[in-house]
Amino acid sequence: MKSIKKITNKVTDNFSALAGSALLVGATLTGGAALASAQSGSSGSSMDADLADYPTPFVDEDGNVETSIVLGSDAKVTDVVGATEIAGSLGAAAFGEESVSTGSGVSGTWAADNGVTLNRDNTNLFLYEGSGDGITRIDDQDISVLETTSFQSADSNDVEVEHDVRVEDQSQQFEAEGDYDDPILHLNNPASVSDSEGEHLFSATAEFSDSVDFEEAGDNDDSATNADEYIEDGDTVELFGTEYTFSDDSNSDELVLYGSSDRVEVNTGESTTLTVDGEEVTAEATYVSEGDSVTATVSVGGETETVEEGDSVGPNGNIRVSDIYRTGPDGQGRVAFSQGSDELTIDQSSNEVQVDGEELDGVYVTVDGGDFTSTEAINFYFGAQDNDESFIEQGETYEDPLFGLEFHYGGLNPDTADEDNAAETIEVTSENEGVSEVTFTTDGEEATVPVHTDSSDTDDDESVFGDEDGTIAQYEGEAVEEDDRVVLNAYEEADMYEVTDVSDSDLGTESDGELSVTLENVVTGESVTVEEDGLDLNSGDSDVYDQSAGTATLQDESIEGKDFHVTFEDGEEVSFVRSTADGNRQLWPAMYTATDSAIAFDAPDTDVDNDGETETGIEAGQAFDVSDHFTATVGDGLTSSIDLSSDDVEITIGTGDLYEVRVNTTENSDGSGASSVQSFSSDTAGVTLTSGEADYNHIQSIEVVNATDVGTVDVDQPAATDQDTFDTSTTTETADIPSGVVSNDATATLTFTGSNYVSTANVDSDFAQYNLTTDNGMVDLGDRSDDDADSAVLFTQPENDQDEEEAYVLETKSDDSEAASVASYSGFETEDRSLEDEDVTVNYDEFGAYVSVDDEGDDEEVVSINMPSGQATSGFAMTGADGALSADGSSGGSATAAAPTGQYASGVLADDGNVGQVKNNDNLILVGGPNANSLTQELVDDNQTMPAGNYTTGQGMIQMVDGFSEGQSALVVAGATGEDTRAAADFLADYRNNQDALEGQSKVTVETSSGTVVE
């Protein structure tokens, strides 16, 4: 098949570019097209066809364009352009359904009945956001009772009333309210209602297209009012879906309206029976007066009186005379009685609304235009009717007391306060005299890891990181031994293992030795052994053995699918480094939970170097070997190496302290012969190398170790003129740190100014939420206090809707603390709240996790985090009466949405060889009349459409008829001239704006000059 563009090329080269561009525009239009694509159903008989269903059946409910557009072989340029516009409009209507992301890490969605949720397109609302952070203006596109209505003024002019609702910003809270002793999720709802910012829940405005004088009723003098229009007593006005009857009791400050009522009309000389408060009352009309001021004589309940419109009669005055009509001479007429109506009084001077004389609480009103003599709009502000109702509990609805508009607050979806709604629970349990543990779920299995053991539960009366038998490795490449635990994290996969056996007795002794280590997965219990034999472990350096270090490394060993270099160290110790590490080292390597969160472990502060002082964090020099990065070789300023045979050499540093200077000396000045490296301690004064003090006399290089600051080092030989100056260098290493997303590579740059001295540790990734600090060569977590004897669990949540991660430091019990606790959280969280009669505090964090700290037990304390599968969303909706807000789950953070299919109609010429196939298989749009399109003529021959002679110049026609095969439809778009055909095509292409004219029609005639339907 050909595209319309190809047909254009064949018919007229001059319009090919235009046709192509029109198609392109049509294919990319969006907006209301999704509504059109949702229409379904077959065309049926042409007698049943309704052009308002267009573009059905030419675009089906899945967004497929199931049609061909047929042009005559010698079509005019105007026909081609018209066909192109039709094709473009069909392309814009071609929408189908596809699964789309609802935002990173979002686990719940919301839907509203008879209204609209407040979240914007593709934008969710969350716990830290208020009701004003979403959609704030609601109109008739969202709620049907907000449709624009109209009434007739006294001058018989139509006055339109446009309705809308504006949502005010109120915050979500988690605290006890009303009769609740325990905290609840709720939305604030102001009890002191006004039009000020923050002092109402929402407002509803009725805006008039013309200013209206509601005081002028009964006066026919237009000059008596400053407004555009005025209204008569008894006229009706619809506000927010409720019909009211205007009363001439209104004045400049008060507008009096009567609500809908039971109404009955009685002719003079007749009577009717009304039921009032369960009692039957007879009402009759006897006389209607003449003149400008019409009155009527009525008898109600046996009492006869003369009344005007708006008067009240009957028992307790609860029957209203709503209308009086004079229908003939001699007092003939008709009287309308109404009962059950509410009297609504809107007082702009006091900003009050009254119903039957009683002030309506929780409503505040203002009038645009000054007062009711020139009213442009009436604004209603709604809030709580009582101080005890100044909140909307999650799952509850506020209904305004006047029009029945509803505001719904759904709370969180999911609400993980109910553990059944949580995807998993992270639980840290601390026993008073025992082991502190963390429990979580990974790969469908529940895992429990001992994190800290109290001194009372160990043989040597010292608390330990891990359990009594073994510790937990804190960094990648840390040496571990039997009973220790290590997390092997290869990014896509991560597992914790306990070392159950290390066999390295052949290390350094055998030329045909073997090495092995056995690991047990702490979650699954499965064991894996890394072993190799036939290794040369005693004959100098090899691919495996490093003689100087006394270690052997097995390269690229697979451990349950994770590739690691495994290094055996003397003393049955072993370490693991990723095959892909490229020099990086993971600090606090993490394993992943069921929600793609990350869990890592931080040891308590200890005296690392046995100097009597407690260091905090990880000793960076152990994680990274940078000892060879600080060797400074004598530079080009010297004619030869520095000679110590006859003169001393002074080495000084310009800034900072110099802890150690290592001097490499050789036997000969050219570096040949014997050599040695000697270390010299230093204070701020530097080092003086005395002649004859060194093993050899020729200095070849100098290594500066542990310089506290980058500084200039001077090498000076006072008795000689030669001198060399060089700067102490810095070096950087990349540390990988815990991340809650498997694919993320959270890193930090560590800057070393000495082989075991880190000056700075800067986090490189925005989503990495652990603040790193450095002190005395240690890298620590900024949210951990110095001299902290507590072990900790590092818990990083997955990415939220803003592609950010937030993280917890959960500290366990230690000898110096009494309970497990949340040491820090990097994101937003509600204030901790205590549960009544329990030693339990609870809150929600911004991810929607429910966090509780339970100190109630005498023997243990528990921190629990109930995690949703993705970030929980907050639900808000505005609806009409009897509306609803419902929570839906979302699988994998996706939802179904309308999406363009990118299809458009195929093009065919009437004399193409395949036109017969098209006739039998496709729905057709035939552009051009019988004289221009042979297929249109065939339909004339079948009496489906009119012959050429019946067309009228200046008019185009659109007609839906049966196609050439059963179940197929044909749409004829034609005219007496090319311009007439073009006018019909334009009208069809703009079908969205012409729905009313197409409604109920199978054929319409379009005026070429005006582009409107001929009635």
PDB file of C-alpha atoms in Angstrom, residues 808-969:
ATOM      1  CA  TYR A 808      19.756   4.750  58.446  1.00  0.00           C
ATOM      2  CA  VAL A 809      22.415   4.093  61.028  1.00  0.00           C
ATOM      3  CA  LEU A 810      20.846   1.625  63.472  1.00  0.00           C
ATOM      4  CA  GLU A 811      22.937   1.164  66.594  1.00  0.00           C
ATOM      5  CA  THR A 812      22.787  -1.987  68.678  1.00  0.00           C
ATOM      6  CA  LYS A 813      23.101  -2.344  72.413  1.00  0.00           C
ATOM      7  CA  SER A 814      26.578  -2.249  73.882  1.00  0.00           C
ATOM      8  CA  ASP A 815      28.105  -2.382  77.332  1.00  0.00           C
ATOM      9  CA  ASP A 816      27.644   1.384  77.531  1.00  0.00           C
ATOM     10  CA  SER A 817      24.110   1.668  76.143  1.00  0.00           C
ATOM     11  CA  GLU A 818      20.785   0.320  77.267  1.00  0.00           C
ATOM     12  CA  ALA A 819      18.884  -0.082  74.018  1.00  0.00           C
ATOM     13  CA  ALA A 820      19.004  -0.392  70.258  1.00  0.00           C
ATOM     14  CA  SER A 821      18.268   2.914  68.569  1.00  0.00           C
ATOM     15  CA  VAL A 822      18.020   4.857  65.339  1.00  0.00           C
ATOM     16  CA  ALA A 823      21.234   6.882  65.461  1.00  0.00           C
ATOM     17  CA  SER A 824      20.448   8.833  62.292  1.00  0.00           C
ATOM     18  CA  TYR A 825      18.301   9.004  59.173  1.00  0.00           C
ATOM     19  CA  SER A 826      19.336  11.124  56.212  1.00  0.00           C
ATOM     20  CA  GLY A 827      15.860  11.930  54.878  1.00  0.00           C
ATOM     21  CA  PHE A 828      12.584  13.481  56.052  1.00  0.00           C
ATOM     22  CA  GLU A 829      10.711  11.717  58.822  1.00  0.00           C
ATOM     23  CA  THR A 830       7.725  12.508  60.978  1.00  0.00           C
ATOM     24  CA  GLU A 831       8.326  13.312  64.613  1.00  0.00           C
ATOM     25  CA  ASP A 832       8.702  10.317  66.916  1.00  0.00           C
ATOM     26  CA  ARG A 833       5.421   9.592  68.680  1.00  0.00           C
ATOM     27  CA  SER A 834       4.834   7.419  71.721  1.00  0.00           C
ATOM     28  CA  LEU A 835       2.141   4.793  71.818  1.00  0.00           C
ATOM     29  CA  GLU A 836      -0.216   4.991  74.768  1.00  0.00           C
ATOM     30  CA  ASP A 837       0.591   2.656  77.690  1.00  0.00           C
ATOM     31  CA  GLU A 838       3.665   1.263  75.895  1.00  0.00           C
ATOM     32  CA  ASP A 839       7.359   2.096  75.830  1.00  0.00           C
ATOM     33  CA  VAL A 840       7.226   2.255  72.053  1.00  0.00           C
ATOM     34  CA  THR A 841       7.962   5.214  69.786  1.00  0.00           C
ATOM     35  CA  VAL A 842       6.895   5.210  66.143  1.00  0.00           C
ATOM     36  CA  ASN A 843       7.172   7.378  63.034  1.00  0.00           C
ATOM     37  CA  TYR A 844       7.080   7.280  59.239  1.00  0.00           C
ATOM     38  CA  ASP A 845       9.965   8.184  56.969  1.00  0.00           C
ATOM     39  CA  GLU A 846       9.685   9.790  53.539  1.00  0.00           C
ATOM     40  CA  PHE A 847       9.878   6.416  51.793  1.00  0.00           C
ATOM     41  CA  GLY A 848       6.703   5.429  53.633  1.00  0.00           C
ATOM     42  CA  ALA A 849       8.471   2.988  55.946  1.00  0.00           C
ATOM     43  CA  TYR A 850       6.955   2.625  59.417  1.00  0.00           C
ATOM     44  CA  VAL A 851       9.644   2.724  62.095  1.00  0.00           C
ATOM     45  CA  SER A 852       9.129   1.565  65.677  1.00  0.00           C
ATOM     46  CA  VAL A 853      11.535   1.447  68.614  1.00  0.00           C
ATOM     47  CA  ASP A 854      10.287  -0.891  71.335  1.00  0.00           C
ATOM     48  CA  ASP A 855      11.892  -0.483  74.778  1.00  0.00           C
ATOM     49  CA  GLU A 856       9.045  -2.226  76.565  1.00  0.00           C
ATOM     50  CA  GLY A 857      10.739  -5.558  77.237  1.00  0.00           C
ATOM     51  CA  ASP A 858      13.027  -6.059  80.232  1.00  0.00           C
ATOM     52  CA  ASP A 859      15.415  -8.342  78.376  1.00  0.00           C
ATOM     53  CA  GLU A 860      15.577  -6.890  74.850  1.00  0.00           C
ATOM     54  CA  GLU A 861      14.964  -3.818  72.735  1.00  0.00           C
ATOM     55  CA  VAL A 862      13.790  -3.915  69.112  1.00  0.00           C
ATOM     56  CA  VAL A 863      14.041  -1.445  66.220  1.00  0.00           C
ATOM     57  CA  SER A 864      11.720  -2.396  63.339  1.00  0.00           C
ATOM     58  CA  ILE A 865      11.437  -0.825  59.888  1.00  0.00           C
ATOM     59  CA  ASN A 866       8.428  -1.984  57.861  1.00  0.00           C
ATOM     60  CA  MET A 867       9.454  -1.350  54.252  1.00  0.00           C
ATOM     61  CA  PRO A 868       7.098  -0.918  51.271  1.00  0.00           C
ATOM     62  CA  SER A 869       8.192  -2.427  47.949  1.00  0.00           C
ATOM     63  CA  GLY A 870       8.656   1.100  46.594  1.00  0.00           C
ATOM     64  CA  GLN A 871       8.068   4.594  47.903  1.00  0.00           C
ATOM     65  CA  ALA A 872       4.559   4.831  49.352  1.00  0.00           C
ATOM     66  CA  THR A 873       2.302   7.489  47.843  1.00  0.00           C
ATOM     67  CA  SER A 874      -0.188   9.800  49.552  1.00  0.00           C
ATOM     68  CA  GLY A 875      -3.762   9.903  48.306  1.00  0.00           C
ATOM     69  CA  PHE A 876      -5.917  13.031  47.919  1.00  0.00           C
ATOM     70  CA  ALA A 877      -9.042  13.501  45.804  1.00  0.00           C
ATOM     71  CA  MET A 878     -11.825  16.015  45.151  1.00  0.00           C
ATOM     72  CA  THR A 879     -15.147  14.515  44.108  1.00  0.00           C
ATOM     73  CA  GLY A 880     -18.793  15.259  43.869  1.00  0.00           C
ATOM     74  CA  ALA A 881     -21.331  13.684  46.210  1.00  0.00           C
ATOM     75  CA  ASP A 882     -20.926   9.936  46.790  1.00  0.00           C
ATOM     76  CA  GLY A 883     -17.438  10.000  45.293  1.00  0.00           C
ATOM     77  CA  ALA A 884     -14.643   7.682  46.323  1.00  0.00           C
ATOM     78  CA  LEU A 885     -10.858   7.441  46.504  1.00  0.00           C
ATOM     79  CA  SER A 886      -9.381   3.986  46.155  1.00  0.00           C
ATOM     80  CA  ALA A 887      -5.828   2.681  46.510  1.00  0.00           C
ATOM     81  CA  ASP A 888      -4.342   0.412  43.892  1.00  0.00           C
ATOM     82  CA  GLY A 889      -1.132  -1.557  43.978  1.00  0.00           C
ATOM     83  CA  SER A 890       1.427  -1.060  41.233  1.00  0.00           C
ATOM     84  CA  SER A 891       3.538  -3.939  40.007  1.00  0.00           C
ATOM     85  CA  GLY A 892       7.122  -2.923  39.471  1.00  0.00           C
ATOM     86  CA  GLY A 893       6.356   0.772  39.527  1.00  0.00           C
ATOM     87  CA  SER A 894       4.297   0.646  36.341  1.00  0.00           C
ATOM     88  CA  ALA A 895       0.772   1.489  35.234  1.00  0.00           C
ATOM     89  CA  THR A 896      -1.324   1.320  32.099  1.00  0.00           C
ATOM     90  CA  ALA A 897      -1.540   4.498  30.051  1.00  0.00           C
ATOM     91  CA  ALA A 898      -2.639   5.620  26.603  1.00  0.00           C
ATOM     92  CA  ALA A 899       0.219   5.893  24.142  1.00  0.00           C
ATOM     93  CA  PRO A 900       0.363   6.766  20.432  1.00  0.00           C
ATOM     94  CA  THR A 901       0.749   3.724  18.194  1.00  0.00           C
ATOM     95  CA  GLY A 902       2.409   5.721  15.424  1.00  0.00           C
ATOM     96  CA  GLN A 903       0.010   4.356  12.814  1.00  0.00           C
ATOM     97  CA  TYR A 904      -1.850   6.242  10.109  1.00  0.00           C
ATOM     98  CA  ALA A 905      -4.022   5.368   7.168  1.00  0.00           C
ATOM     99  CA  SER A 906      -2.705   3.695   4.027  1.00  0.00           C
ATOM    100  CA  GLY A 907      -3.296   5.507   0.769  1.00  0.00           C
ATOM    101  CA  VAL A 908      -4.751   3.953  -2.390  1.00  0.00           C
ATOM    102  CA  LEU A 909      -5.631   5.270  -5.846  1.00  0.00           C
ATOM    103  CA  ALA A 910      -8.926   4.085  -7.312  1.00  0.00           C
ATOM    104  CA  ASP A 911      -7.182   2.513 -10.318  1.00  0.00           C
ATOM    105  CA  ASP A 912      -4.422   0.726  -8.324  1.00  0.00           C
ATOM    106  CA  GLY A 913      -4.108  -2.969  -9.061  1.00  0.00           C
ATOM    107  CA  ASN A 914      -4.688  -3.892  -5.431  1.00  0.00           C
ATOM    108  CA  VAL A 915      -7.777  -1.738  -4.961  1.00  0.00           C
ATOM    109  CA  GLY A 916      -9.972  -4.863  -5.086  1.00  0.00           C
ATOM    110  CA  GLN A 917      -8.147  -6.319  -2.106  1.00  0.00           C
ATOM    111  CA  VAL A 918      -8.557  -3.035  -0.265  1.00  0.00           C
ATOM    112  CA  LYS A 919     -12.291  -2.980  -0.995  1.00  0.00           C
ATOM    113  CA  ASN A 920     -12.783  -6.428   0.458  1.00  0.00           C
ATOM    114  CA  ASN A 921     -10.630  -6.107   3.588  1.00  0.00           C
ATOM    115  CA  ASP A 922     -10.455  -2.518   4.807  1.00  0.00           C
ATOM    116  CA  ASN A 923     -12.718   0.168   6.151  1.00  0.00           C
ATOM    117  CA  LEU A 924     -12.564   2.922   3.541  1.00  0.00           C
ATOM    118  CA  ILE A 925     -12.609   6.685   3.472  1.00  0.00           C
ATOM    119  CA  LEU A 926     -13.421   7.771  -0.074  1.00  0.00           C
ATOM    120  CA  VAL A 927     -12.314  11.314  -0.849  1.00  0.00           C
ATOM    121  CA  GLY A 928     -13.992  12.797  -3.904  1.00  0.00           C
ATOM    122  CA  GLY A 929     -17.458  12.539  -5.453  1.00  0.00           C
ATOM    123  CA  PRO A 930     -18.666  10.089  -8.135  1.00  0.00           C
ATOM    124  CA  ASN A 931     -17.020  12.059 -10.948  1.00  0.00           C
ATOM    125  CA  ALA A 932     -13.641  12.141  -9.143  1.00  0.00           C
ATOM    126  CA  ASN A 933     -13.519   8.717  -7.459  1.00  0.00           C
ATOM    127  CA  SER A 934     -14.634   5.516  -9.183  1.00  0.00           C
ATOM    128  CA  LEU A 935     -15.275   3.742  -5.847  1.00  0.00           C
ATOM    129  CA  THR A 936     -17.670   6.498  -4.842  1.00  0.00           C
ATOM    130  CA  GLN A 937     -19.466   5.877  -8.138  1.00  0.00           C
ATOM    131  CA  GLU A 938     -19.730   2.174  -7.292  1.00  0.00           C
ATOM    132  CA  LEU A 939     -21.509   3.104  -4.074  1.00  0.00           C
ATOM    133  CA  VAL A 940     -23.868   5.285  -6.120  1.00  0.00           C
ATOM    134  CA  ASP A 941     -24.590   2.262  -8.297  1.00  0.00           C
ATOM    135  CA  ASP A 942     -25.392   0.284  -5.143  1.00  0.00           C
ATOM    136  CA  ASN A 943     -27.772   3.067  -3.985  1.00  0.00           C
ATOM    137  CA  GLN A 944     -25.568   3.734  -0.956  1.00  0.00           C
ATOM    138  CA  THR A 945     -24.870   7.396  -1.680  1.00  0.00           C
ATOM    139  CA  MET A 946     -26.198  10.146  -3.948  1.00  0.00           C
ATOM    140  CA  PRO A 947     -25.201  10.656  -7.607  1.00  0.00           C
ATOM    141  CA  ALA A 948     -23.108  13.548  -8.872  1.00  0.00           C
ATOM    142  CA  GLY A 949     -26.148  15.468 -10.042  1.00  0.00           C
ATOM    143  CA  ASN A 950     -27.473  15.811  -6.514  1.00  0.00           C
ATOM    144  CA  TYR A 951     -24.449  17.704  -5.192  1.00  0.00           C
ATOM    145  CA  THR A 952     -24.832  21.460  -4.589  1.00  0.00           C
ATOM    146  CA  THR A 953     -22.035  23.860  -5.343  1.00  0.00           C
ATOM    147  CA  GLY A 954     -20.820  25.522  -2.171  1.00  0.00           C
ATOM    148  CA  GLN A 955     -21.517  22.469  -0.019  1.00  0.00           C
ATOM    149  CA  GLY A 956     -19.526  19.383   0.933  1.00  0.00           C
ATOM    150  CA  MET A 957     -20.897  16.115   2.267  1.00  0.00           C
ATOM    151  CA  ILE A 958     -19.801  13.482   4.803  1.00  0.00           C
ATOM    152  CA  GLN A 959     -21.762  10.226   4.784  1.00  0.00           C
ATOM    153  CA  MET A 960     -21.254   6.876   6.543  1.00  0.00           C
ATOM    154  CA  VAL A 961     -22.447   3.896   4.506  1.00  0.00           C
ATOM    155  CA  ASP A 962     -21.919   0.140   4.355  1.00  0.00           C
ATOM    156  CA  GLY A 963     -18.607  -0.894   2.827  1.00  0.00           C
ATOM    157  CA  PHE A 964     -18.028  -3.328   0.001  1.00  0.00           C
ATOM    158  CA  SER A 965     -17.809  -6.346   2.328  1.00  0.00           C
ATOM    159  CA  GLU A 966     -19.878  -7.465   5.278  1.00  0.00           C
ATOM    160  CA  GLY A 967     -18.798  -5.805   8.501  1.00  0.00           C
ATOM    161  CA  GLN A 968     -16.851  -3.069   6.695  1.00  0.00           C
ATOM    162  CA  SER A 969     -17.732   0.624   6.559  1.00  0.00           C
TER     163      SER A 969
END
